[in-house]
Amino acid sequence: MIVRIATEGQFELDEGNAQELRELDQKAVDQCAAGDEEVFRATFAQMLALIRSHGRQLAEDHLVPSDVILPPPDVSFQEARGGFSGEGLIPD
Amino acid sequence: MPGLSGRMSTVIKAKISKLLDRAEDPAETLEYSYQKQIELLQNVKKGIADVVTSKKRLQLQEQNLQQQLVKLDTQARQALAAGNEELARTALERKNGAQAELQSLDGQVAELEKQQEQMTQSEQRLRTKIEQFRSKKEVIKAQYSAAEAQVRISEAATGVGEEMADVGLAMQRALDKTENMKARADAVGELEASGTFQDLTALGPGEDDIDRQLRELSSTSQVDSELEKMKAELASGSTPSGELGAGTPADAQQGAKQPEEQAQ
C-alpha cells in the first residue's frame, strides 16, 4: 500500500503494516468522535511512527498516486474532528 | 474509504480531479497540468521567501530585546548600588518581561526555521516530480496509443497532482503560522515602541520619575553593606517575575538620549 503523510512524502507499506495502520486509523476516528484529544494524539503519533519506521520512503521521482493520505503531523484536533475543508490545497 | 486518512484522501483527490477536469483531451491535460505545476513551484518559492523575511524580522527583534536586557540589568545593578531597591525591582520586572518575550521569540524563530526547511524539501520534491512528469509526458506521447496514453497520463498527472496538493498544503500551513507570528511580532514591536522594554534612563526632556531618581542616586553611591544584602536577596530570586512593566510614555521615548554617565 502507498501511503502519504501530508506535507512529508510517500511511503510503501507491506500488507501486515497496512492492516495495522487501518486499525489505528479507525481507532483515531472513534477517538476524535468521542472528543478525546489526548488519546487521539497518541494514536495518531502511533500511526506516524508505524509509517516512518516500517514504510519504505518512495524515491522523489516516483510518480504514483497514494492509496491513502494521512493528515499532516501538525494537524489540529479541530481539523481532525471536523474533516478537512480542502481550501487552498491547490491554487485555483 | 473510511477513517481519518480516508477523509484526507478524499479532500486531496477532489482537488486533483478539479484540476484535471479543466482540460478535455489528454494532450491538453498534460499541458495544463504542467503549466499549473510550474505556477505552483513559483508560489512555493515566494512562500519560502516570505517565511525567510518573517524569520529575519523576528531575529532583528531578538537582537533589540537582547540589548535592552543588558541595559535593564545594568540599571538594576546601578539602582541597587545606590540603595534604591524599589527602582531595581522595577528594572528587573521589565527585564523579566523582556526575557519572557525573548524566549517566546526564540521558539517562533525555531518554528519558522522548521517551516523553511520543510518548504524547501517540498519544493525540491515537487521540482523532481515535475522534471519526471515532463520527460514522462514526452514518452507517453511518443510510445502509446491514444487510449493507453490517456490512462498513463491520468496516472502521472494524479501522481504530480498529489504532490502539488501536498506542497500547497505545506505552504498554506507554513504561511498561516507565519501570519500568526507576524501579528505577534507587531504586538512586541508596539510594546517596544511604547518603551516597555526600553532603557529606563534613555529619556529626553520628558524623562520620568525613574530616570530622575536614578540620576540622583547615582551620585551618592555609598551603600556597600546594603548592596551586599540586596544582592543576596536578588540572587535568591525574591524578585517578582511575570507581568510586563507599565511602560513609559511613547512621546517621551521619541527624544531618547544616551544614559548619562554614572558616577562610581
PDB file of C-alpha atoms in Angstrom, chain A residues 4-10 25-26 28-29 32 40 44 47 57 59-72 74-76 79-92, chain B residues 1-9 11-13 15-16 18-19 22 36 40 43 115 118 122 124-125 128-129 132-133 136 155-156 158-166 168-170 172-173 177:
ATOM      1  CA  ARG A   4       1.344   9.620   2.022  1.00  0.00           C
ATOM      2  CA  ILE A   5       1.863  11.612   5.169  1.00  0.00           C
ATOM      3  CA  ALA A   6       0.638  15.003   4.070  1.00  0.00           C
ATOM      4  CA  THR A   7       3.462  17.554   3.850  1.00  0.00           C
ATOM      5  CA  GLU A   8       6.009  14.771   4.376  1.00  0.00           C
ATOM      6  CA  GLY A   9       6.036  12.435   1.400  1.00  0.00           C
ATOM      7  CA  GLN A  10       5.102   8.940   0.228  1.00  0.00           C
ATOM      8  CA  ASP A  25      -6.913   4.822  11.633  1.00  0.00           C
ATOM      9  CA  GLN A  26     -10.349   3.633  12.654  1.00  0.00           C
ATOM     10  CA  ALA A  28      -8.286   7.541  15.692  1.00  0.00           C
ATOM     11  CA  VAL A  29     -11.609   8.416  14.103  1.00  0.00           C
ATOM     12  CA  CYS A  32     -11.976  12.046  17.529  1.00  0.00           C
ATOM     13  CA  PHE A  40      -6.302  10.673  19.695  1.00  0.00           C
ATOM     14  CA  PHE A  44      -2.083   9.486  15.578  1.00  0.00           C
ATOM     15  CA  MET A  47       0.267   5.833  13.026  1.00  0.00           C
ATOM     16  CA  GLN A  57      10.159   6.036   1.533  1.00  0.00           C
ATOM     17  CA  ALA A  59      12.021   7.948  -4.427  1.00  0.00           C
ATOM     18  CA  GLU A  60      11.297  11.565  -5.264  1.00  0.00           C
ATOM     19  CA  ASP A  61      10.998  10.836  -8.965  1.00  0.00           C
ATOM     20  CA  HIS A  62       8.308   8.201  -8.394  1.00  0.00           C
ATOM     21  CA  LEU A  63       5.065   9.372  -9.949  1.00  0.00           C
ATOM     22  CA  VAL A  64       2.370   7.281  -8.321  1.00  0.00           C
ATOM     23  CA  PRO A  65      -0.863   8.190  -6.584  1.00  0.00           C
ATOM     24  CA  SER A  66      -1.211   7.160  -2.929  1.00  0.00           C
ATOM     25  CA  ASP A  67      -3.782   4.695  -1.673  1.00  0.00           C
ATOM     26  CA  VAL A  68      -4.291   6.718   1.456  1.00  0.00           C
ATOM     27  CA  ILE A  69      -3.202  10.133   2.629  1.00  0.00           C
ATOM     28  CA  LEU A  70      -2.679  10.913   6.269  1.00  0.00           C
ATOM     29  CA  PRO A  71      -3.270  14.413   7.612  1.00  0.00           C
ATOM     30  CA  PRO A  72      -0.165  16.499   8.274  1.00  0.00           C
ATOM     31  CA  ASP A  74       0.797  19.014  12.993  1.00  0.00           C
ATOM     32  CA  VAL A  75      -2.927  18.530  12.337  1.00  0.00           C
ATOM     33  CA  SER A  76      -5.069  20.281  14.914  1.00  0.00           C
ATOM     34  CA  GLU A  79      -9.187  19.740  11.785  1.00  0.00           C
ATOM     35  CA  ALA A  80      -9.039  16.050  12.579  1.00  0.00           C
ATOM     36  CA  ARG A  81     -12.520  16.127  14.095  1.00  0.00           C
ATOM     37  CA  GLY A  82     -14.243  18.243  11.538  1.00  0.00           C
ATOM     38  CA  GLY A  83     -12.586  16.788   8.488  1.00  0.00           C
ATOM     39  CA  PHE A  84     -10.665  18.991   6.141  1.00  0.00           C
ATOM     40  CA  SER A  85     -12.091  21.852   4.248  1.00  0.00           C
ATOM     41  CA  GLY A  86      -9.613  21.354   1.447  1.00  0.00           C
ATOM     42  CA  GLU A  87      -9.378  25.052   0.800  1.00  0.00           C
ATOM     43  CA  GLY A  88      -6.069  26.226  -0.528  1.00  0.00           C
ATOM     44  CA  LEU A  89      -4.664  22.786  -1.249  1.00  0.00           C
ATOM     45  CA  ILE A  90      -4.093  23.524  -4.892  1.00  0.00           C
ATOM     46  CA  PRO A  91      -4.014  27.024  -6.291  1.00  0.00           C
ATOM     47  CA  ASP A  92      -7.124  27.616  -8.393  1.00  0.00           C
TER      48      ASP A  92
ATOM     49  CA  MET B   1     -12.742   4.769   2.301  1.00  0.00           C
ATOM     50  CA  PRO B   2     -13.426   5.356   5.992  1.00  0.00           C
ATOM     51  CA  GLY B   3     -11.052   6.703   8.568  1.00  0.00           C
ATOM     52  CA  LEU B   4      -9.003   9.786   9.081  1.00  0.00           C
ATOM     53  CA  SER B   5      -6.726   9.054   6.137  1.00  0.00           C
ATOM     54  CA  GLY B   6      -9.769   8.309   4.008  1.00  0.00           C
ATOM     55  CA  ARG B   7     -11.201  11.748   4.661  1.00  0.00           C
ATOM     56  CA  MET B   8      -7.891  13.403   3.936  1.00  0.00           C
ATOM     57  CA  SER B   9      -7.505  11.364   0.741  1.00  0.00           C
ATOM     58  CA  VAL B  11     -10.211  16.066   0.060  1.00  0.00           C
ATOM     59  CA  ILE B  12      -6.965  15.847  -1.870  1.00  0.00           C
ATOM     60  CA  LYS B  13      -8.411  13.702  -4.640  1.00  0.00           C
ATOM     61  CA  LYS B  15      -8.771  18.865  -5.561  1.00  0.00           C
ATOM     62  CA  ILE B  16      -6.807  16.855  -8.087  1.00  0.00           C
ATOM     63  CA  LYS B  18     -10.917  19.533 -10.151  1.00  0.00           C
ATOM     64  CA  LEU B  19      -7.505  20.378 -11.516  1.00  0.00           C
ATOM     65  CA  ARG B  22     -10.241  21.575 -16.611  1.00  0.00           C
ATOM     66  CA  LYS B  36      -0.048  24.513 -13.116  1.00  0.00           C
ATOM     67  CA  LEU B  40       2.872  26.244  -8.033  1.00  0.00           C
ATOM     68  CA  ASN B  43       4.368  30.139  -5.497  1.00  0.00           C
ATOM     69  CA  GLN B 115       8.821  25.634   8.218  1.00  0.00           C
ATOM     70  CA  GLN B 118      10.077  21.727   5.229  1.00  0.00           C
ATOM     71  CA  SER B 122       8.723  20.163  -0.529  1.00  0.00           C
ATOM     72  CA  GLN B 124      12.718  20.008  -4.091  1.00  0.00           C
ATOM     73  CA  ARG B 125      10.290  17.068  -4.188  1.00  0.00           C
ATOM     74  CA  THR B 128      11.912  16.459  -9.129  1.00  0.00           C
ATOM     75  CA  LYS B 129       8.387  15.239  -9.831  1.00  0.00           C
ATOM     76  CA  GLN B 132       9.882  13.417 -14.154  1.00  0.00           C
ATOM     77  CA  PHE B 133       6.460  14.375 -15.404  1.00  0.00           C
ATOM     78  CA  LYS B 136       7.227  11.047 -18.987  1.00  0.00           C
ATOM     79  CA  GLU B 155      -1.887   8.286 -13.585  1.00  0.00           C
ATOM     80  CA  ALA B 156       1.140  10.520 -13.958  1.00  0.00           C
ATOM     81  CA  THR B 158      -2.562  12.300 -10.492  1.00  0.00           C
ATOM     82  CA  GLY B 159       0.848  11.474  -9.060  1.00  0.00           C
ATOM     83  CA  VAL B 160       2.056  15.002  -9.645  1.00  0.00           C
ATOM     84  CA  GLY B 161      -1.299  16.449  -8.657  1.00  0.00           C
ATOM     85  CA  GLU B 162      -0.994  14.764  -5.296  1.00  0.00           C
ATOM     86  CA  GLU B 163       2.453  16.244  -4.802  1.00  0.00           C
ATOM     87  CA  MET B 164       1.063  19.625  -5.792  1.00  0.00           C
ATOM     88  CA  ALA B 165      -1.762  19.312  -3.310  1.00  0.00           C
ATOM     89  CA  ASP B 166       0.736  18.316  -0.685  1.00  0.00           C
ATOM     90  CA  GLY B 168       0.143  23.532  -1.436  1.00  0.00           C
ATOM     91  CA  LEU B 169      -0.949  22.244   1.947  1.00  0.00           C
ATOM     92  CA  ALA B 170       2.552  22.546   3.429  1.00  0.00           C
ATOM     93  CA  GLN B 172      -0.610  27.064   3.400  1.00  0.00           C
ATOM     94  CA  ARG B 173       0.251  25.826   6.879  1.00  0.00           C
ATOM     95  CA  LYS B 177       1.912  30.142  11.065  1.00  0.00           C
TER      96      LYS B 177
END
